[in-house]
Short mmCIF file of C-alpha atoms in Angstrom, two decimals:
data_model
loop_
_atom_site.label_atom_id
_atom_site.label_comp_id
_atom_site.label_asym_id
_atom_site.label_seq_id
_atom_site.Cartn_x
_atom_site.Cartn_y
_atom_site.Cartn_z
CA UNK A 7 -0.54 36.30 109.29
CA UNK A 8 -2.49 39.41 107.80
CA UNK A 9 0.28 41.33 108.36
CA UNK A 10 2.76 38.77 106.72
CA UNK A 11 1.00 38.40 103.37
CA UNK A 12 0.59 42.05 103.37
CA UNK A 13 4.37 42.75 103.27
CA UNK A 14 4.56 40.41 100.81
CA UNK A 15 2.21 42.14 98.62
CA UNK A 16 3.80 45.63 99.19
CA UNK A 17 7.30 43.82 98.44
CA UNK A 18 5.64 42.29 95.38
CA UNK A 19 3.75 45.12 94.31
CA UNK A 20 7.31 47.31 95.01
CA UNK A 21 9.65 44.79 92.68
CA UNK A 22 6.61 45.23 89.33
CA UNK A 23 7.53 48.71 89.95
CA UNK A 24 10.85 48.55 89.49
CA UNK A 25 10.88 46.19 87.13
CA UNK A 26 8.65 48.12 85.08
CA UNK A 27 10.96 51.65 85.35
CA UNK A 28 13.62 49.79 84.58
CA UNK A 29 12.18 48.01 81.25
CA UNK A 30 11.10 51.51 80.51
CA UNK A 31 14.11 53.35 81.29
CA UNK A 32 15.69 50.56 79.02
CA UNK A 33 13.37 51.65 76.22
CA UNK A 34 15.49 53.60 73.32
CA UNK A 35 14.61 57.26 72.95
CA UNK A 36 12.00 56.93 70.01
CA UNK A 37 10.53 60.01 68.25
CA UNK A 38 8.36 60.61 66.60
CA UNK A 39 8.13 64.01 64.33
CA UNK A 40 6.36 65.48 61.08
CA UNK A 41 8.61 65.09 58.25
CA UNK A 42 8.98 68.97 58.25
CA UNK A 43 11.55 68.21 61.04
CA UNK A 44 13.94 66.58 59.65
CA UNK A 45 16.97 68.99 59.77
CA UNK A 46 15.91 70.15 63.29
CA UNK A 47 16.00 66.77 64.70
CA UNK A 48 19.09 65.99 63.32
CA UNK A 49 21.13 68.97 65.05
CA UNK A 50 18.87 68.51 67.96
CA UNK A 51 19.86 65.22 68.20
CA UNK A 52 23.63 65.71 67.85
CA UNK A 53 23.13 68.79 70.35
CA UNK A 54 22.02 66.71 73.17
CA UNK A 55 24.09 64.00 72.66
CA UNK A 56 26.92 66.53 73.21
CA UNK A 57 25.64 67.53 76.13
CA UNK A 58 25.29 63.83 77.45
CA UNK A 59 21.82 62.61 76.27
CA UNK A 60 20.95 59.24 74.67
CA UNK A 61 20.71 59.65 70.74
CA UNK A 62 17.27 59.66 69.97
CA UNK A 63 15.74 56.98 67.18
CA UNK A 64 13.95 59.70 64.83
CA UNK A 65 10.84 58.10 62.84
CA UNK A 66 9.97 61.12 60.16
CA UNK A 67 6.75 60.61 58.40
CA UNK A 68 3.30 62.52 58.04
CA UNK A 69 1.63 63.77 61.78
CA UNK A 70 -1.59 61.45 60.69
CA UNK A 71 1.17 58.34 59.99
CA UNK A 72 2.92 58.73 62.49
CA UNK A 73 -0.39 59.40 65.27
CA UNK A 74 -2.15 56.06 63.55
CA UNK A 75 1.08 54.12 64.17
CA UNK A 76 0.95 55.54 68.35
CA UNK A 77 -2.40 54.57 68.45
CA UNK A 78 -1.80 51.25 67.14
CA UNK A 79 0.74 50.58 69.67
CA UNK A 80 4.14 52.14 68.36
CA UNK A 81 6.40 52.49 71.29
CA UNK A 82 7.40 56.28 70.89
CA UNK A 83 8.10 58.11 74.06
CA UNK A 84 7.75 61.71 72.40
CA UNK A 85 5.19 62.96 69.14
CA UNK A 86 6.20 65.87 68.06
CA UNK A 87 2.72 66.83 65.17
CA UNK A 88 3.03 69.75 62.85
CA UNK A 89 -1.29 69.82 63.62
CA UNK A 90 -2.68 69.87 67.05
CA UNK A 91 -5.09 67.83 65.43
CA UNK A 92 -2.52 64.60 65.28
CA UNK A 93 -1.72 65.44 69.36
CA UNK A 94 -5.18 65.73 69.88
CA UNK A 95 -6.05 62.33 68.16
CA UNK A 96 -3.34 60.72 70.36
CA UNK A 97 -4.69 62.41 73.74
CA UNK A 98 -8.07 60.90 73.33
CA UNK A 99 -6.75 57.62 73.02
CA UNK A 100 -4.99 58.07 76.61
CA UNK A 101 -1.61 57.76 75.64
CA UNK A 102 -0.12 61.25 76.69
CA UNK A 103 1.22 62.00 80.04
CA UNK A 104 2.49 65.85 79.14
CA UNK A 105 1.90 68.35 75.99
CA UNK A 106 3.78 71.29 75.17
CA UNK A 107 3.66 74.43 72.97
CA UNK A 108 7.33 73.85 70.50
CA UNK A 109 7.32 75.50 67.55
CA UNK A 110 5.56 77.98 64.88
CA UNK A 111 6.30 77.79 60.59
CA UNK A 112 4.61 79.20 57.38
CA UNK A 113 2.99 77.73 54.41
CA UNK A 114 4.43 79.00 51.52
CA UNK A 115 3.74 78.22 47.18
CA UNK A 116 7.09 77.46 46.05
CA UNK A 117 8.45 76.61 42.07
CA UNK A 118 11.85 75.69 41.11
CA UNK A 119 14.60 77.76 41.67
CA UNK A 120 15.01 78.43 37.76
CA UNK A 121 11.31 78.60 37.25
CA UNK A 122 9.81 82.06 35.32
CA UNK A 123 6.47 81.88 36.86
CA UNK A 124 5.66 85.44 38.46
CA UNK A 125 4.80 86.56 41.79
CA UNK A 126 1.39 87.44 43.01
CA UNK A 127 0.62 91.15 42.09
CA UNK A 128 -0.10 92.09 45.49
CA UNK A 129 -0.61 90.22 48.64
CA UNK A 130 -4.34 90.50 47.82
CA UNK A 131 -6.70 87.06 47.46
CA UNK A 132 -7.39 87.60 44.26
CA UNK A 133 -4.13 88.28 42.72
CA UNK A 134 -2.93 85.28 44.78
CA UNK A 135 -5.49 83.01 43.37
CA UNK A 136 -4.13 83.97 39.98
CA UNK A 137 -0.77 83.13 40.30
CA UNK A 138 -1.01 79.91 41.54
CA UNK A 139 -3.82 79.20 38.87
CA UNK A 140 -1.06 80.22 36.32
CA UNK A 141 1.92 78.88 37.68
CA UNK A 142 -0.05 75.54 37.61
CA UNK A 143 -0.84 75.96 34.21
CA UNK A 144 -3.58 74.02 32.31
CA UNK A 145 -1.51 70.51 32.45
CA UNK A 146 0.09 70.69 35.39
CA UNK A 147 -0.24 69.52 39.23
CA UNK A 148 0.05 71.44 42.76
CA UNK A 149 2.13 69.29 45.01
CA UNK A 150 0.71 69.19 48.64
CA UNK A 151 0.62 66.55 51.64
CA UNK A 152 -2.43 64.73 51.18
CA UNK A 153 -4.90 66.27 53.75
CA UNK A 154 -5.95 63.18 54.78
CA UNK A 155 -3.24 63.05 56.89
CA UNK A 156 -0.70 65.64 56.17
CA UNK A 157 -0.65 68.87 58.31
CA UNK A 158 1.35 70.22 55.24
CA UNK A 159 -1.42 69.50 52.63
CA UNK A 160 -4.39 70.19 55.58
CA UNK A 161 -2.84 74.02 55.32
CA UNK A 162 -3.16 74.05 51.74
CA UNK A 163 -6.54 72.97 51.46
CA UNK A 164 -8.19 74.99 53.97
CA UNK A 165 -6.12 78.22 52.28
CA UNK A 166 -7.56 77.44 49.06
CA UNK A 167 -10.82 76.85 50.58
CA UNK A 168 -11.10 80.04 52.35
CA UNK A 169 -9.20 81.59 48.51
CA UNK A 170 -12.72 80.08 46.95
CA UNK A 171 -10.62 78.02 44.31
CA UNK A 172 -10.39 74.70 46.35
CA UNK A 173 -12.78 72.93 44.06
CA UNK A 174 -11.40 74.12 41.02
CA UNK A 175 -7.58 73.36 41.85
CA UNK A 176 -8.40 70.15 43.78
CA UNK A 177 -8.45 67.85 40.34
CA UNK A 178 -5.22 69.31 39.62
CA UNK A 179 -3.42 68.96 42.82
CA UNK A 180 -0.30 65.58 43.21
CA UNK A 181 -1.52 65.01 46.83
CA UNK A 182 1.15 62.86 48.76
CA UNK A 183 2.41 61.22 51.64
CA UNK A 184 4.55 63.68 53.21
CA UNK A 185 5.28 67.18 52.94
CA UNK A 186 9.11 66.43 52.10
CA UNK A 187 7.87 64.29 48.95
CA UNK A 188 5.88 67.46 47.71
CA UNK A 189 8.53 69.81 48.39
CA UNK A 190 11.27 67.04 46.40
CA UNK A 191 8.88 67.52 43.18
CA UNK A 192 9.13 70.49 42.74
CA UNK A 193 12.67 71.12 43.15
CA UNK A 194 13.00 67.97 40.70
CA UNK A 195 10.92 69.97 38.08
CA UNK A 196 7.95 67.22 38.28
CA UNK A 197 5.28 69.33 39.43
CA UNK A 198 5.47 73.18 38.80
CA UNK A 199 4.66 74.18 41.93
CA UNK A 200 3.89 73.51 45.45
CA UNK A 201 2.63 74.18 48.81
CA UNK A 202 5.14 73.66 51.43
CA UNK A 203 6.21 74.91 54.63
CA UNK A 204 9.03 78.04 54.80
CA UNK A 205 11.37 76.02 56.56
CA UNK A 206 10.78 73.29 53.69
CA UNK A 207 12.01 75.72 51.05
CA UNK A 208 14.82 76.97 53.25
CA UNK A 209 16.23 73.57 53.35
CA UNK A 210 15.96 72.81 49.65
CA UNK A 211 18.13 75.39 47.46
CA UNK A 212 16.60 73.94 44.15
CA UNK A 213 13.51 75.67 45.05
CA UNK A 214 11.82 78.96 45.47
CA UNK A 215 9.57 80.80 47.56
CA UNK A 216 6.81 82.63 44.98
CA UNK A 217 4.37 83.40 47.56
CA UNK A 218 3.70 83.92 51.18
CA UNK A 219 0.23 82.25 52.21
CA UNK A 220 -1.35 84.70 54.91
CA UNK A 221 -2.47 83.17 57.99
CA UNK A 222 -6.17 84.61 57.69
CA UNK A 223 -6.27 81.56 55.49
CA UNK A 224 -5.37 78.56 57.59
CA UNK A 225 -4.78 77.83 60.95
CA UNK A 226 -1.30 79.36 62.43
CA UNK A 227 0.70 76.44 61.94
CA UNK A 228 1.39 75.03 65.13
CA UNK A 229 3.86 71.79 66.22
CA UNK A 230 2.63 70.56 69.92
CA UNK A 231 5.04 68.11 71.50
CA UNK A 232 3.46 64.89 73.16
CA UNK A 233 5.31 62.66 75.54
CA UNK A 234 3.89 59.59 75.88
CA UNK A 235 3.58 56.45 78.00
CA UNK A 236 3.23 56.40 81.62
CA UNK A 237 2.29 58.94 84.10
CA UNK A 238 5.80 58.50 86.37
CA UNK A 239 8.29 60.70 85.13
CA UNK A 240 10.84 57.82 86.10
CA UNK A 241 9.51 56.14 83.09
CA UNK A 242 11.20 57.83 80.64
CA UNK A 243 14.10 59.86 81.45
CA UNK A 244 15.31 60.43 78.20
CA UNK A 245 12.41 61.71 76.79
CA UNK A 246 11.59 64.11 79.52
CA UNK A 247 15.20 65.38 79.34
CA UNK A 248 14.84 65.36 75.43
CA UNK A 249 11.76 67.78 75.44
CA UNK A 250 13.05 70.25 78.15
CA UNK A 251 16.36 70.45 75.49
CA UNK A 252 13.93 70.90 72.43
CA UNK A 253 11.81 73.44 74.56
CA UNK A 254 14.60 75.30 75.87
CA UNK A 255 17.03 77.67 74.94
CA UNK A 256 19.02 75.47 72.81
CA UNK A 257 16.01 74.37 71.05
CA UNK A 258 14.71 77.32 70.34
CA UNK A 259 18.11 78.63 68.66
CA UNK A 260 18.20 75.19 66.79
CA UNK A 261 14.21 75.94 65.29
CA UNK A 262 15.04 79.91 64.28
CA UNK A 263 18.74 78.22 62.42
CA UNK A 264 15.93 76.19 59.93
CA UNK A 265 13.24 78.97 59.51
CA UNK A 266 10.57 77.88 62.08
CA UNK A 267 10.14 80.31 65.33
CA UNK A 268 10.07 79.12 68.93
CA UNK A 269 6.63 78.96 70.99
CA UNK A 270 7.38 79.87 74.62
CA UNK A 271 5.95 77.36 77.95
#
C-alpha cells in the first residue's frame, strides 16, 4: 500500500512538472530593456526571428520602471538594466535564475544639431563645467532621466557631483521618465541641452554630441542581462536562446551597429 500511494505521488508530483514547463514554455518571450535599447532590440529581434526564434514582446521604459514592475509581479523572462543597480534590486528579491555581462555605452551632453553653443575648451573639469553652465544658459533646463530611477539621469548626477556643480545645476535640470524623452527635447529645441547616452545621439540626427563625459566621473556604464523565473532551464526556452543570441556574436555586431560596445562572458 506504501508503495502504491507512493507512485502515485511521484506520478502526481511528475504531471505539476510538466504542466508547469509547459505553461511556462507557453509564456510569450517578454523583455524587458532600458529605453536606451530601443533600436538594438528591434534588429535583435528581427535577427533571431530569422534565424527561427519566437519574436520577443519588448517593454522599453526606465531600468527603475521596469525593475519595480518585476518585483511587483510582471511576467518578464529576461531584464536587460542599463545600471547594475536595477539587476541588483531584482536579484535580492529572488527572481533571477542567471546574470550576464551584455553591453558597455557613454554619457554624453548633447544640443541640437543647429545649436551654436561651443565645445568645452579642453577635456579638463573645469572647462567642462563651463560649457554646460553656458549652453544651459540663465533660463534654460538640462534634460536628464530622473535619477530616481533612470540609469541615464543616475550618470548625470553623479558626473556633476563629482564636477562640484550638482547643486548649482540641479534647480535647472527637466528631470524625466526615460532617457529617450530627454534625448527627444532636445532634438525638439525644448531644452538646450542634455545628458544622454552616445548611442542616444547616434540614433537621433536632430541632435549633437558637444561633449564627451569622462568616465572618472560616473560609473562605466554597464547593461547586465537578467533572466528570470525559475531555476529549470526547460522553463523558458526562448529566453535562454534569446540571451545566448544577444550575448553572442550576432549580438555583439548588432550593439557596435548603434554605438554601444560588447562586454565579453
Amino acid at each position: 500500500m506504501k508503495a502504491f500511494l507512493t507512485g502515485l505521488l511521484l506520478a502526481a508530483l511528475a504531471v505539476t512538472t510538466s504542466q508547469d514547463r509547459a505553461e511556462a514554455a507557453d509564456r510569450p518571450l517578454l523583455v524587458f530593456a532600458a529605453a536606451s535599447l530601443a533600436e538594438v532590440m528591434d534588429e535583435a529581434g528581427k535577427g533571431f526571428v530569422a534565424k527561427g526564434g519566437e519574436a520577443p514582446q519588448v517593454s522599453l521604459a526606465g531600468s527603475g520602471t521596469l525593475a519595480r514592475q518585476i518585483i511587483a509581479g510582471a511576467p518578464a523572462t529576461l531584464f536587460i538594466s542599463a545600471h547594475p543597480k536595477w539587476v541588483d534590486e531584482v536579484e535580492k528579491a529572488g527572481l533571477t535564475r542567471e546574470i550576464r555581462p551584455y553591453a558597455a555605452n557613454r554619457v554624453v551632453l548633447v544640443v541640437a544639431k543647429d545649436s551654436g553653443a561651443t565645445p568645452p575648451a579642453d577635456d579638463g573639469d573645469a572647462a567642462l563645467s563651463a560649457a554646460i553652465d553656458a549652453v544651459i544658459g540663465a533660463d534654460g533646463r538640462l534634460a536628464i532621466g530622473d535619477p530616481a530611477s533612470v540609469p541615464a539621469g543616475q550618470y548625470a548626477r553623479d558626473a556633476l557631483t563629482s564636477l562640484g556643480i550638482w547643486s548649482k545645476i540641479e534647480p535647472r535640470t527637466a528631470p524625466v521618465e526615460n532617457v529617450r524623452v530627454a534625448l527627444s527635447l532636445v532634438a525638439r529645441g525644448e531644452a538646450p541641452a542634455g545628458i544622454v547616452y552616445a548611442s542616444d545621439a547616434a540614433a537621433e540626427p536632430d541632435v549633437k554630441v558637444l561633449a564627451v563625459l569622462p568616465e572618472r566621473l560616473h560609473q562605466p556604464v554597464r547593461y547586465p542581462a537578467a533572466l528570470l523565473g525559475a531555476a529549470d532551464e526547460e522553463a523558458a526556452p526562448s529566453a535562454v536562446a534569446f540571451l545566448d543570441y544577444l550575448t553572442g556574436p550576432d549580438g555583439a555586431d548588432i550593439l557596435r551597429r548603434h554605438g554601444l560596445e560588447p562586454i565579453a562572458k
